[in-house]
Amino acid sequence: MTCYEELKARGLIAQVTNEEEISKMINEGKAVFYIGFDPTADSLHVGHFMALCLMKRLQMAGNRPIALIGGGTGYIGDPSGRTDMRSMMTPEIIQHNCACFKKQMERFIEFGEGKAQMVNNADWLLNLNYIELLREVGACFSVNNMLRAECYKQRMEKGLSFLEFNYMIMQSYDFYYLFQHYGCNMQFGGDDQWSNMLGGTELIRRKLGKDAHAMTITLLLNSEGKKMGKTANGAVWLDPNKTSPYDFYQYWRNVGDDDVLKCLRMLTFLPLEQIDEMDKWEGAQLNRAKEILAFELTSLVHGEEEAKKAEAAAKALFVGGGDMSNVPNTVLTADDLTDDQIGVLDLMLKCGLVPSKKEARRLIEQGGVTVNDVKVEDVNQIYTSADLAGDGLMIKKGKKKFHRAQM
């Protein structure tokens, strides 16, 4: 099976502009492709995971990735899939987030001479002259076509700022610039980016002639992948300080039965033949498939040792008799207590189990919190340093979220 055929078999390709030429370039290792990442936070999340895995697959087949960090487009904000305008970030925050992205990407992609490159579109976008841009680039875009783009439809109902309206032009200019200066001949993006990507291909054709080779591909379900990055309590981050390896493992261990095989195909590097065999699994066997998925992805992001610890902790909690030392825990100090006491709401907040005491109160009132296997009935429940000594308190939120608090 060729590289391109495998991408299709894994469900990663949705739309292409010229499948015959694209597949030939990828299979021969001649694709120089880019995927963009806007630095809206100081960590990538699981919504970016599909793109990172794709870059790794293509690099393994001899193609050259360009990881484009949106230090320039980050000043504007992508309106795709948004019903409101993104918060404006300072240059210092954008630069910090870009540095964090690169560190995380290096776990997936090999950077260096003749290998992957990381570029920041601030290097060219921030130096553009507005009048020149209008004349040279703006003239290539039809406002009528732009307004029909899927990425603007949601925002048109509530109001689309002129700032965000320029995002498509900026993203298109990125491909045009990378094509000229980095030999980039292909771009990948989520299915919600299709209009922006076609804009880049059309800009190259308009400015450089019909014979200019520039291809676009969208990833199947990448907008769904972005939703994957969000949970009821926030995002699932790749940074272990934001989402622990155990919580990352548990996130994938708890995917729905209908999604586990899809995630195994799209995100792991297990042979397709092995995954196809799992397609026959039913009932309790699906739980084994989820364990395999969780272990493989935790290994990719955090390393095999952390994956083994997360797996052991999960088995200790849900099967019993295992090593409990790897269960996520928070060590409190005397400063965290008042008069040697701490309320359950504050305890859950300090352990990172809730974003606010209001959320902790709601969970307790709904019967969703237990401490040392005893359901918490009173939102004013108090614990002392003696309760936190030794093995401490095992807090359970919902059915599957465990956390130990100790002193």
CSV table of C-alpha atoms in Angstrom, one decimal:
chain,number,residue,atom,x,y,z
A,1,MET,CA,0.0,0.0,0.0
A,2,THR,CA,1.4,3.4,-0.9
A,3,CYS,CA,1.6,6.3,1.5
A,4,TYR,CA,-1.3,8.1,0.0
A,5,GLU,CA,-3.5,5.0,-0.1
A,6,GLU,CA,-2.8,4.4,3.5
A,7,LEU,CA,-3.8,8.0,4.4
A,8,LYS,CA,-7.1,7.3,2.6
A,9,ALA,CA,-7.5,4.0,4.3
A,10,ARG,CA,-7.0,5.6,7.7
A,11,GLY,CA,-9.8,8.1,6.9
A,12,LEU,CA,-7.5,11.1,6.8
A,13,ILE,CA,-8.3,12.6,3.4
A,14,ALA,CA,-11.5,14.5,2.7
A,15,GLN,CA,-11.0,16.7,-0.3
A,16,VAL,CA,-8.2,17.4,-2.8
A,17,THR,CA,-7.7,19.6,-5.7
A,18,ASN,CA,-5.8,17.2,-7.9
A,19,GLU,CA,-5.7,13.7,-6.5
A,20,GLU,CA,-3.6,12.1,-9.2
A,21,GLU,CA,-0.8,14.6,-8.9
A,22,ILE,CA,-1.0,14.9,-5.1
A,23,SER,CA,-0.8,11.1,-4.6
A,24,LYS,CA,2.2,11.0,-7.0
A,25,MET,CA,4.1,13.7,-5.1
A,26,ILE,CA,3.4,12.1,-1.7
A,27,ASN,CA,4.2,8.6,-2.8
A,28,GLU,CA,7.5,9.8,-4.3
A,29,GLY,CA,8.4,11.8,-1.2
A,30,LYS,CA,8.4,15.1,-3.2
A,31,ALA,CA,5.8,17.0,-1.2
A,32,VAL,CA,6.9,20.0,0.7
A,33,PHE,CA,3.8,20.8,2.7
A,34,TYR,CA,2.7,23.1,5.5
A,35,ILE,CA,0.1,23.0,8.2
A,36,GLY,CA,-0.6,26.1,10.2
A,37,PHE,CA,-1.0,26.4,14.0
A,38,ASP,CA,-2.3,29.6,15.5
A,39,PRO,CA,-0.7,30.2,19.0
A,40,THR,CA,-4.0,30.9,20.8
A,41,ALA,CA,-2.7,29.1,24.0
A,42,ASP,CA,0.7,28.1,25.5
A,43,SER,CA,0.1,24.4,24.6
A,44,LEU,CA,-1.2,22.3,21.8
A,45,HIS,CA,-4.3,20.2,22.6
A,46,VAL,CA,-5.7,16.9,21.2
A,47,GLY,CA,-7.5,18.8,18.5
A,48,HIS,CA,-4.1,19.4,16.9
A,49,PHE,CA,-3.2,15.8,17.3
A,50,MET,CA,-4.4,14.6,14.0
A,51,ALA,CA,-2.3,17.2,12.1
A,52,LEU,CA,0.8,16.3,14.1
A,53,CYS,CA,0.3,12.6,13.4
A,54,LEU,CA,-0.2,13.3,9.7
A,55,MET,CA,3.0,15.4,9.5
A,56,LYS,CA,4.9,12.5,11.2
A,57,ARG,CA,3.5,9.9,8.7
A,58,LEU,CA,4.4,12.1,5.7
A,59,GLN,CA,7.9,12.8,7.0
A,60,MET,CA,8.4,9.0,7.5
A,61,ALA,CA,7.6,8.6,3.8
A,62,GLY,CA,10.3,11.1,2.8
A,63,ASN,CA,8.2,14.3,2.5
A,64,ARG,CA,9.2,17.5,4.1
A,65,PRO,CA,6.9,19.2,6.6
A,66,ILE,CA,6.7,23.0,7.3
A,67,ALA,CA,5.2,23.7,10.7
A,68,LEU,CA,3.8,27.2,10.3
A,69,ILE,CA,3.3,29.1,13.6
A,70,GLY,CA,0.8,31.9,13.2
A,71,GLY,CA,2.6,34.6,15.0
A,72,GLY,CA,1.2,37.1,12.5
A,73,THR,CA,-2.3,35.7,12.0
A,74,GLY,CA,-2.5,35.3,15.8
A,75,TYR,CA,-2.9,39.1,15.8
A,76,ILE,CA,-6.2,38.7,13.9
A,77,GLY,CA,-7.7,35.4,14.9
A,78,ASP,CA,-9.3,32.7,12.8
A,79,PRO,CA,-13.1,33.2,12.6
A,80,SER,CA,-13.7,29.6,11.4
A,81,GLY,CA,-16.2,27.8,13.6
A,82,ARG,CA,-16.5,30.8,15.9
A,83,THR,CA,-19.6,32.7,17.0
A,84,ASP,CA,-17.7,35.4,18.8
A,85,MET,CA,-14.4,37.3,18.2
A,86,ARG,CA,-11.2,35.8,19.7
A,87,SER,CA,-9.5,37.8,22.5
A,88,MET,CA,-6.6,40.0,21.3
A,89,MET,CA,-3.2,38.7,22.4
A,90,THR,CA,-0.1,40.8,23.1
A,91,PRO,CA,3.1,40.2,21.1
A,92,GLU,CA,4.8,38.8,24.2
A,93,ILE,CA,2.0,36.2,24.7
A,94,ILE,CA,2.1,35.2,21.1
A,95,GLN,CA,5.9,34.8,21.1
A,96,HIS,CA,5.7,32.7,24.3
A,97,ASN,CA,3.0,30.5,22.9
A,98,CYS,CA,5.0,30.0,19.7
A,99,ALA,CA,8.1,28.8,21.7
A,100,CYS,CA,5.9,26.3,23.6
A,101,PHE,CA,4.4,24.9,20.4
A,102,LYS,CA,7.9,24.2,18.9
A,103,LYS,CA,9.0,22.3,22.0
A,104,GLN,CA,5.9,20.0,21.8
A,105,MET,CA,6.1,19.5,18.1
A,106,GLU,CA,9.7,18.2,18.4
A,107,ARG,CA,8.2,15.0,19.9
A,108,PHE,CA,6.5,14.3,16.6
A,109,ILE,CA,8.6,15.9,13.9
A,110,GLU,CA,12.3,15.8,13.2
A,111,PHE,CA,13.6,19.3,12.5
A,112,GLY,CA,16.9,20.2,10.9
A,113,GLU,CA,18.7,20.7,7.6
A,114,GLY,CA,16.8,18.9,4.8
A,115,LYS,CA,14.1,17.8,7.3
A,116,ALA,CA,11.2,19.6,8.9
A,117,GLN,CA,11.2,23.4,9.2
A,118,MET,CA,9.4,25.7,11.6
A,119,VAL,CA,8.5,29.1,10.4
A,120,ASN,CA,6.6,32.0,11.8
A,121,ASN,CA,4.3,34.0,9.6
A,122,ALA,CA,5.0,37.1,11.7
A,123,ASP,CA,8.3,37.3,9.8
A,124,TRP,CA,6.5,38.4,6.6
A,125,LEU,CA,3.0,39.4,7.6
A,126,LEU,CA,4.1,42.1,10.1
A,127,ASN,CA,6.2,43.8,7.4
A,128,LEU,CA,3.5,44.1,4.8
A,129,ASN,CA,2.6,47.5,3.4
A,130,TYR,CA,-1.1,47.9,3.6
A,131,ILE,CA,-1.5,49.8,0.3
A,132,GLU,CA,0.8,47.3,-1.5
A,133,LEU,CA,-1.1,44.4,-0.1
A,134,LEU,CA,-4.4,45.8,-1.3
A,135,ARG,CA,-3.1,46.3,-4.8
A,136,GLU,CA,-1.1,43.1,-5.2
A,137,VAL,CA,-3.2,40.6,-3.2
A,138,GLY,CA,-6.6,42.2,-2.5
A,139,ALA,CA,-7.3,42.6,-6.2
A,140,CYS,CA,-7.2,38.8,-6.5
A,141,PHE,CA,-10.1,38.2,-4.2
A,142,SER,CA,-13.8,38.5,-4.8
A,143,VAL,CA,-15.7,39.8,-1.8
A,144,ASN,CA,-18.8,38.0,-3.1
A,145,ASN,CA,-17.0,34.7,-3.0
A,146,MET,CA,-15.4,35.4,0.3
A,147,LEU,CA,-18.8,36.1,1.9
A,148,ARG,CA,-20.1,32.7,0.7
A,149,ALA,CA,-17.2,30.9,2.4
A,150,GLU,CA,-18.2,28.5,5.2
A,151,CYS,CA,-15.7,30.0,7.6
A,152,TYR,CA,-17.7,33.3,7.6
A,153,LYS,CA,-21.3,32.1,7.7
A,154,GLN,CA,-21.6,31.7,11.4
A,155,ARG,CA,-20.1,35.1,12.1
A,156,MET,CA,-22.2,36.9,9.5
A,157,GLU,CA,-25.3,36.2,11.6
A,158,LYS,CA,-23.9,38.0,14.7
A,159,GLY,CA,-21.4,40.4,13.0
A,160,LEU,CA,-18.1,39.8,11.4
A,161,SER,CA,-15.4,42.4,12.0
A,162,PHE,CA,-13.3,43.7,9.2
A,163,LEU,CA,-10.3,42.5,11.2
A,164,GLU,CA,-11.4,38.9,10.9
A,165,PHE,CA,-12.6,39.3,7.4
A,166,ASN,CA,-8.9,39.7,6.4
A,167,TYR,CA,-7.9,36.3,7.9
A,168,MET,CA,-8.6,34.5,4.6
A,169,ILE,CA,-6.3,36.9,2.7
A,170,MET,CA,-3.6,36.5,5.3
A,171,GLN,CA,-3.7,32.7,5.2
A,172,SER,CA,-3.8,32.7,1.4
A,173,TYR,CA,-0.7,35.0,1.5
A,174,ASP,CA,1.1,32.5,3.7
A,175,PHE,CA,0.9,29.8,1.0
A,176,TYR,CA,1.9,32.2,-1.7
A,177,TYR,CA,4.9,33.3,0.4
A,178,LEU,CA,5.9,29.7,1.4
A,179,PHE,CA,5.6,28.6,-2.3
A,180,GLN,CA,8.0,31.3,-3.4
A,181,HIS,CA,10.5,31.3,-0.6
A,182,TYR,CA,10.4,27.7,0.8
A,183,GLY,CA,9.4,25.6,-2.2
A,184,CYS,CA,6.2,24.6,-0.5
A,185,ASN,CA,4.0,22.9,-3.0
A,186,MET,CA,1.2,21.5,-0.8
A,187,GLN,CA,-1.0,22.7,2.1
A,188,PHE,CA,-3.0,20.6,4.5
A,189,GLY,CA,-5.8,21.8,6.8
A,190,GLY,CA,-9.0,20.9,8.5
A,191,ASP,CA,-12.3,20.7,6.5
A,192,ASP,CA,-13.3,24.0,8.1
A,193,GLN,CA,-10.3,25.6,6.3
A,194,TRP,CA,-11.2,24.6,2.8
A,195,SER,CA,-12.2,28.1,1.6
A,196,ASN,CA,-9.0,29.7,3.0
A,197,MET,CA,-6.8,27.0,1.4
A,198,LEU,CA,-8.4,27.4,-2.0
A,199,GLY,CA,-7.8,31.1,-1.7
A,200,GLY,CA,-4.0,30.4,-1.4
A,201,THR,CA,-4.0,28.0,-4.4
A,202,GLU,CA,-5.9,30.6,-6.4
A,203,LEU,CA,-3.6,33.4,-5.4
A,204,ILE,CA,-0.6,31.5,-6.6
A,205,ARG,CA,-2.3,30.7,-9.9
A,206,ARG,CA,-3.3,34.4,-10.4
A,207,LYS,CA,0.0,35.8,-9.5
A,208,LEU,CA,2.4,33.2,-10.9
A,209,GLY,CA,0.5,31.7,-13.8
A,210,LYS,CA,-1.6,28.5,-14.4
A,211,ASP,CA,1.5,26.3,-14.5
A,212,ALA,CA,2.4,27.0,-10.9
A,213,HIS,CA,2.0,23.8,-8.9
A,214,ALA,CA,0.2,24.3,-5.6
A,215,MET,CA,-2.0,21.6,-4.1
A,216,THR,CA,-4.5,21.6,-1.3
A,217,ILE,CA,-5.8,18.7,0.9
A,218,THR,CA,-8.2,18.8,3.8
A,219,LEU,CA,-8.1,16.4,6.7
A,220,LEU,CA,-11.3,14.4,7.3
A,221,LEU,CA,-13.1,15.4,10.5
A,222,ASN,CA,-10.4,17.8,11.6
A,223,SER,CA,-13.2,20.2,12.8
A,224,GLU,CA,-14.4,17.2,14.8
A,225,GLY,CA,-10.8,16.8,16.0
A,226,LYS,CA,-10.9,20.4,17.3
A,227,LYS,CA,-14.0,19.4,19.3
A,228,MET,CA,-12.0,16.4,20.6
A,229,GLY,CA,-9.7,18.9,22.3
A,230,LYS,CA,-12.6,20.2,24.4
A,231,THR,CA,-14.3,18.5,27.3
A,232,ALA,CA,-16.9,19.6,29.7
A,233,ASN,CA,-14.2,20.9,32.0
A,234,GLY,CA,-11.9,22.6,29.5
A,235,ALA,CA,-9.3,21.4,27.0
A,236,VAL,CA,-7.2,18.2,26.9
A,237,TRP,CA,-3.7,19.6,26.5
A,238,LEU,CA,-0.4,18.0,25.3
A,239,ASP,CA,1.5,19.8,28.1
A,240,PRO,CA,1.7,17.5,31.1
A,241,ASN,CA,1.5,20.4,33.5
A,242,LYS,CA,-1.9,21.2,32.1
A,243,THR,CA,-3.2,17.7,31.5
A,244,SER,CA,-1.4,15.0,33.4
A,245,PRO,CA,-0.3,11.8,31.5
A,246,TYR,CA,-2.8,9.9,33.6
A,247,ASP,CA,-5.7,12.2,32.6
A,248,PHE,CA,-4.5,12.1,29.0
A,249,TYR,CA,-4.6,8.3,29.1
A,250,GLN,CA,-8.0,8.3,30.7
A,251,TYR,CA,-9.4,10.7,28.0
A,252,TRP,CA,-8.6,8.2,25.3
A,253,ARG,CA,-9.6,5.2,27.5
A,254,ASN,CA,-13.0,6.7,27.7
A,255,VAL,CA,-13.7,7.4,24.0
A,256,GLY,CA,-17.1,6.2,22.7
A,257,ASP,CA,-17.4,2.6,21.3
A,258,ASP,CA,-18.2,4.1,17.9
A,259,ASP,CA,-15.0,6.2,17.9
A,260,VAL,CA,-12.3,3.9,19.1
A,261,LEU,CA,-11.5,2.2,15.8
A,262,LYS,CA,-11.7,5.5,14.0
A,263,CYS,CA,-9.2,7.0,16.4
A,264,LEU,CA,-6.9,3.9,16.2
A,265,ARG,CA,-6.8,4.3,12.4
A,266,MET,CA,-6.3,8.1,12.3
A,267,LEU,CA,-4.0,8.6,15.3
A,268,THR,CA,-1.9,5.6,16.0
A,269,PHE,CA,0.9,4.0,13.9
A,270,LEU,CA,-0.3,0.4,14.5
A,271,PRO,CA,-0.6,-1.6,11.2
A,272,LEU,CA,-4.0,-1.3,9.5
A,273,GLU,CA,-4.2,-5.1,9.5
A,274,GLN,CA,-4.0,-5.2,13.3
A,275,ILE,CA,-6.7,-2.5,13.6
A,276,ASP,CA,-8.9,-4.3,11.1
A,277,GLU,CA,-8.8,-7.4,13.3
A,278,MET,CA,-10.1,-5.3,16.2
A,279,ASP,CA,-13.1,-4.4,14.0
A,280,LYS,CA,-14.5,-7.8,14.9
A,281,TRP,CA,-14.2,-7.2,18.6
A,282,GLU,CA,-17.3,-6.7,20.6
A,283,GLY,CA,-18.4,-6.1,24.2
A,284,ALA,CA,-15.6,-6.3,26.7
A,285,GLN,CA,-13.1,-6.6,23.9
A,286,LEU,CA,-13.8,-3.0,22.9
A,287,ASN,CA,-12.4,-2.0,26.3
A,288,ARG,CA,-9.2,-3.7,25.4
A,289,ALA,CA,-9.1,-1.7,22.1
A,290,LYS,CA,-9.6,1.5,24.2
A,291,GLU,CA,-6.7,0.5,26.4
A,292,ILE,CA,-4.5,0.0,23.4
A,293,LEU,CA,-5.5,3.4,22.0
A,294,ALA,CA,-4.9,5.2,25.3
A,295,PHE,CA,-1.5,3.5,25.7
A,296,GLU,CA,-0.3,4.2,22.1
A,297,LEU,CA,-1.3,7.9,22.2
A,298,THR,CA,0.1,8.5,25.7
A,299,SER,CA,3.4,7.0,24.5
A,300,LEU,CA,3.4,9.2,21.5
A,301,VAL,CA,2.9,12.4,23.5
A,302,HIS,CA,4.5,11.6,26.9
A,303,GLY,CA,6.8,8.7,26.3
A,304,GLU,CA,6.4,4.9,27.0
A,305,GLU,CA,7.4,5.2,30.7
A,306,GLU,CA,4.6,7.7,31.4
A,307,ALA,CA,2.2,5.6,29.5
A,308,LYS,CA,3.0,2.5,31.6
A,309,LYS,CA,2.5,4.5,34.8
A,310,ALA,CA,-0.8,5.8,33.6
A,311,GLU,CA,-1.9,2.3,32.6
A,312,ALA,CA,-0.8,0.9,36.0
A,313,ALA,CA,-2.7,3.7,37.8
A,314,ALA,CA,-5.9,3.0,35.8
A,315,LYS,CA,-5.7,-0.7,36.6
A,316,ALA,CA,-5.1,0.0,40.3
A,317,LEU,CA,-8.2,2.2,40.5
A,318,PHE,CA,-10.6,0.3,38.3
A,319,VAL,CA,-9.4,-3.3,38.7
A,320,GLY,CA,-7.8,-3.2,42.2
A,321,GLY,CA,-4.7,-4.7,43.7
A,322,GLY,CA,-2.3,-2.6,41.6
A,323,ASP,CA,0.3,0.1,42.2
A,324,MET,CA,-1.6,3.2,43.5
A,325,SER,CA,1.6,5.4,43.5
A,326,ASN,CA,0.9,6.6,39.9
A,327,VAL,CA,-2.6,7.9,40.7
A,328,PRO,CA,-2.7,11.8,40.1
A,329,ASN,CA,-2.1,13.5,43.4
A,330,THR,CA,-1.8,16.9,45.0
A,331,VAL,CA,0.4,17.6,48.0
A,332,LEU,CA,-1.0,20.3,50.2
A,333,THR,CA,1.0,22.4,52.7
A,334,ALA,CA,-0.1,24.1,56.0
A,335,ASP,CA,-0.6,27.3,54.0
A,336,ASP,CA,-3.4,25.7,52.1
A,337,LEU,CA,-5.3,25.1,55.3
A,338,THR,CA,-7.0,27.6,57.6
A,339,ASP,CA,-6.9,26.7,61.3
A,340,ASP,CA,-5.8,23.2,60.2
A,341,GLN,CA,-8.9,22.7,58.1
A,342,ILE,CA,-9.9,22.9,54.5
A,343,GLY,CA,-13.4,22.8,53.0
A,344,VAL,CA,-14.3,20.3,50.3
A,345,LEU,CA,-14.9,23.0,47.7
A,346,ASP,CA,-11.5,24.5,48.3
A,347,LEU,CA,-9.9,21.0,48.3
A,348,MET,CA,-11.4,20.2,44.9
A,349,LEU,CA,-10.3,23.5,43.5
A,350,LYS,CA,-6.7,23.1,44.7
A,351,CYS,CA,-6.5,19.6,43.3
A,352,GLY,CA,-7.5,21.0,39.9
A,353,LEU,CA,-10.7,18.9,39.7
A,354,VAL,CA,-12.9,21.9,39.0
A,355,PRO,CA,-12.4,25.3,37.5
A,356,SER,CA,-14.4,27.0,40.3
A,357,LYS,CA,-16.0,26.4,43.7
A,358,LYS,CA,-19.3,27.0,42.0
A,359,GLU,CA,-18.7,24.0,39.8
A,360,ALA,CA,-17.6,21.9,42.8
A,361,ARG,CA,-20.8,22.9,44.6
A,362,ARG,CA,-22.9,21.8,41.6
A,363,LEU,CA,-21.2,18.4,41.4
A,364,ILE,CA,-21.7,17.7,45.1
A,365,GLU,CA,-25.3,18.7,45.0
A,366,GLN,CA,-25.8,16.3,42.1
A,367,GLY,CA,-24.2,13.5,44.0
A,368,GLY,CA,-21.1,13.3,41.8
A,369,VAL,CA,-18.3,13.5,44.4
A,370,THR,CA,-17.0,10.9,46.8
A,371,VAL,CA,-14.1,11.0,49.2
A,372,ASN,CA,-12.6,7.7,50.4
A,373,ASP,CA,-15.6,5.9,49.0
A,374,VAL,CA,-18.1,8.1,51.0
A,375,LYS,CA,-20.5,10.3,49.0
A,376,VAL,CA,-20.1,13.9,49.9
A,377,GLU,CA,-23.6,15.2,50.9
A,378,ASP,CA,-22.6,18.5,52.4
A,379,VAL,CA,-21.0,21.3,50.4
A,380,ASN,CA,-19.6,22.6,53.7
A,381,GLN,CA,-17.8,19.3,54.5
A,382,ILE,CA,-14.5,20.0,56.3
A,383,TYR,CA,-11.2,18.0,56.4
A,384,THR,CA,-8.2,18.3,58.6
A,385,SER,CA,-4.5,17.8,58.3
A,386,ALA,CA,-5.0,14.4,60.1
A,387,ASP,CA,-7.4,13.4,57.3
A,388,LEU,CA,-4.7,14.3,54.7
A,389,ALA,CA,-1.9,12.5,56.4
A,390,GLY,CA,-0.6,9.2,55.2
A,391,ASP,CA,-2.5,7.9,52.2
A,392,GLY,CA,-4.6,11.0,52.4
A,393,LEU,CA,-8.0,11.4,50.7
A,394,MET,CA,-9.0,9.8,47.5
A,395,ILE,CA,-11.4,12.1,45.7
A,396,LYS,CA,-13.6,10.7,43.0
A,397,LYS,CA,-15.4,13.0,40.6
A,398,GLY,CA,-18.1,11.4,38.5
A,399,LYS,CA,-17.5,7.8,37.6
A,400,LYS,CA,-14.0,7.8,36.3
A,401,LYS,CA,-12.0,10.8,37.6
A,402,PHE,CA,-9.8,10.1,40.6
A,403,HIS,CA,-7.3,12.3,42.5
A,404,ARG,CA,-5.5,11.8,45.8
A,405,ALA,CA,-4.9,14.8,48.2
A,406,GLN,CA,-2.2,14.5,50.8
A,407,MET,CA,0.0,16.4,53.2
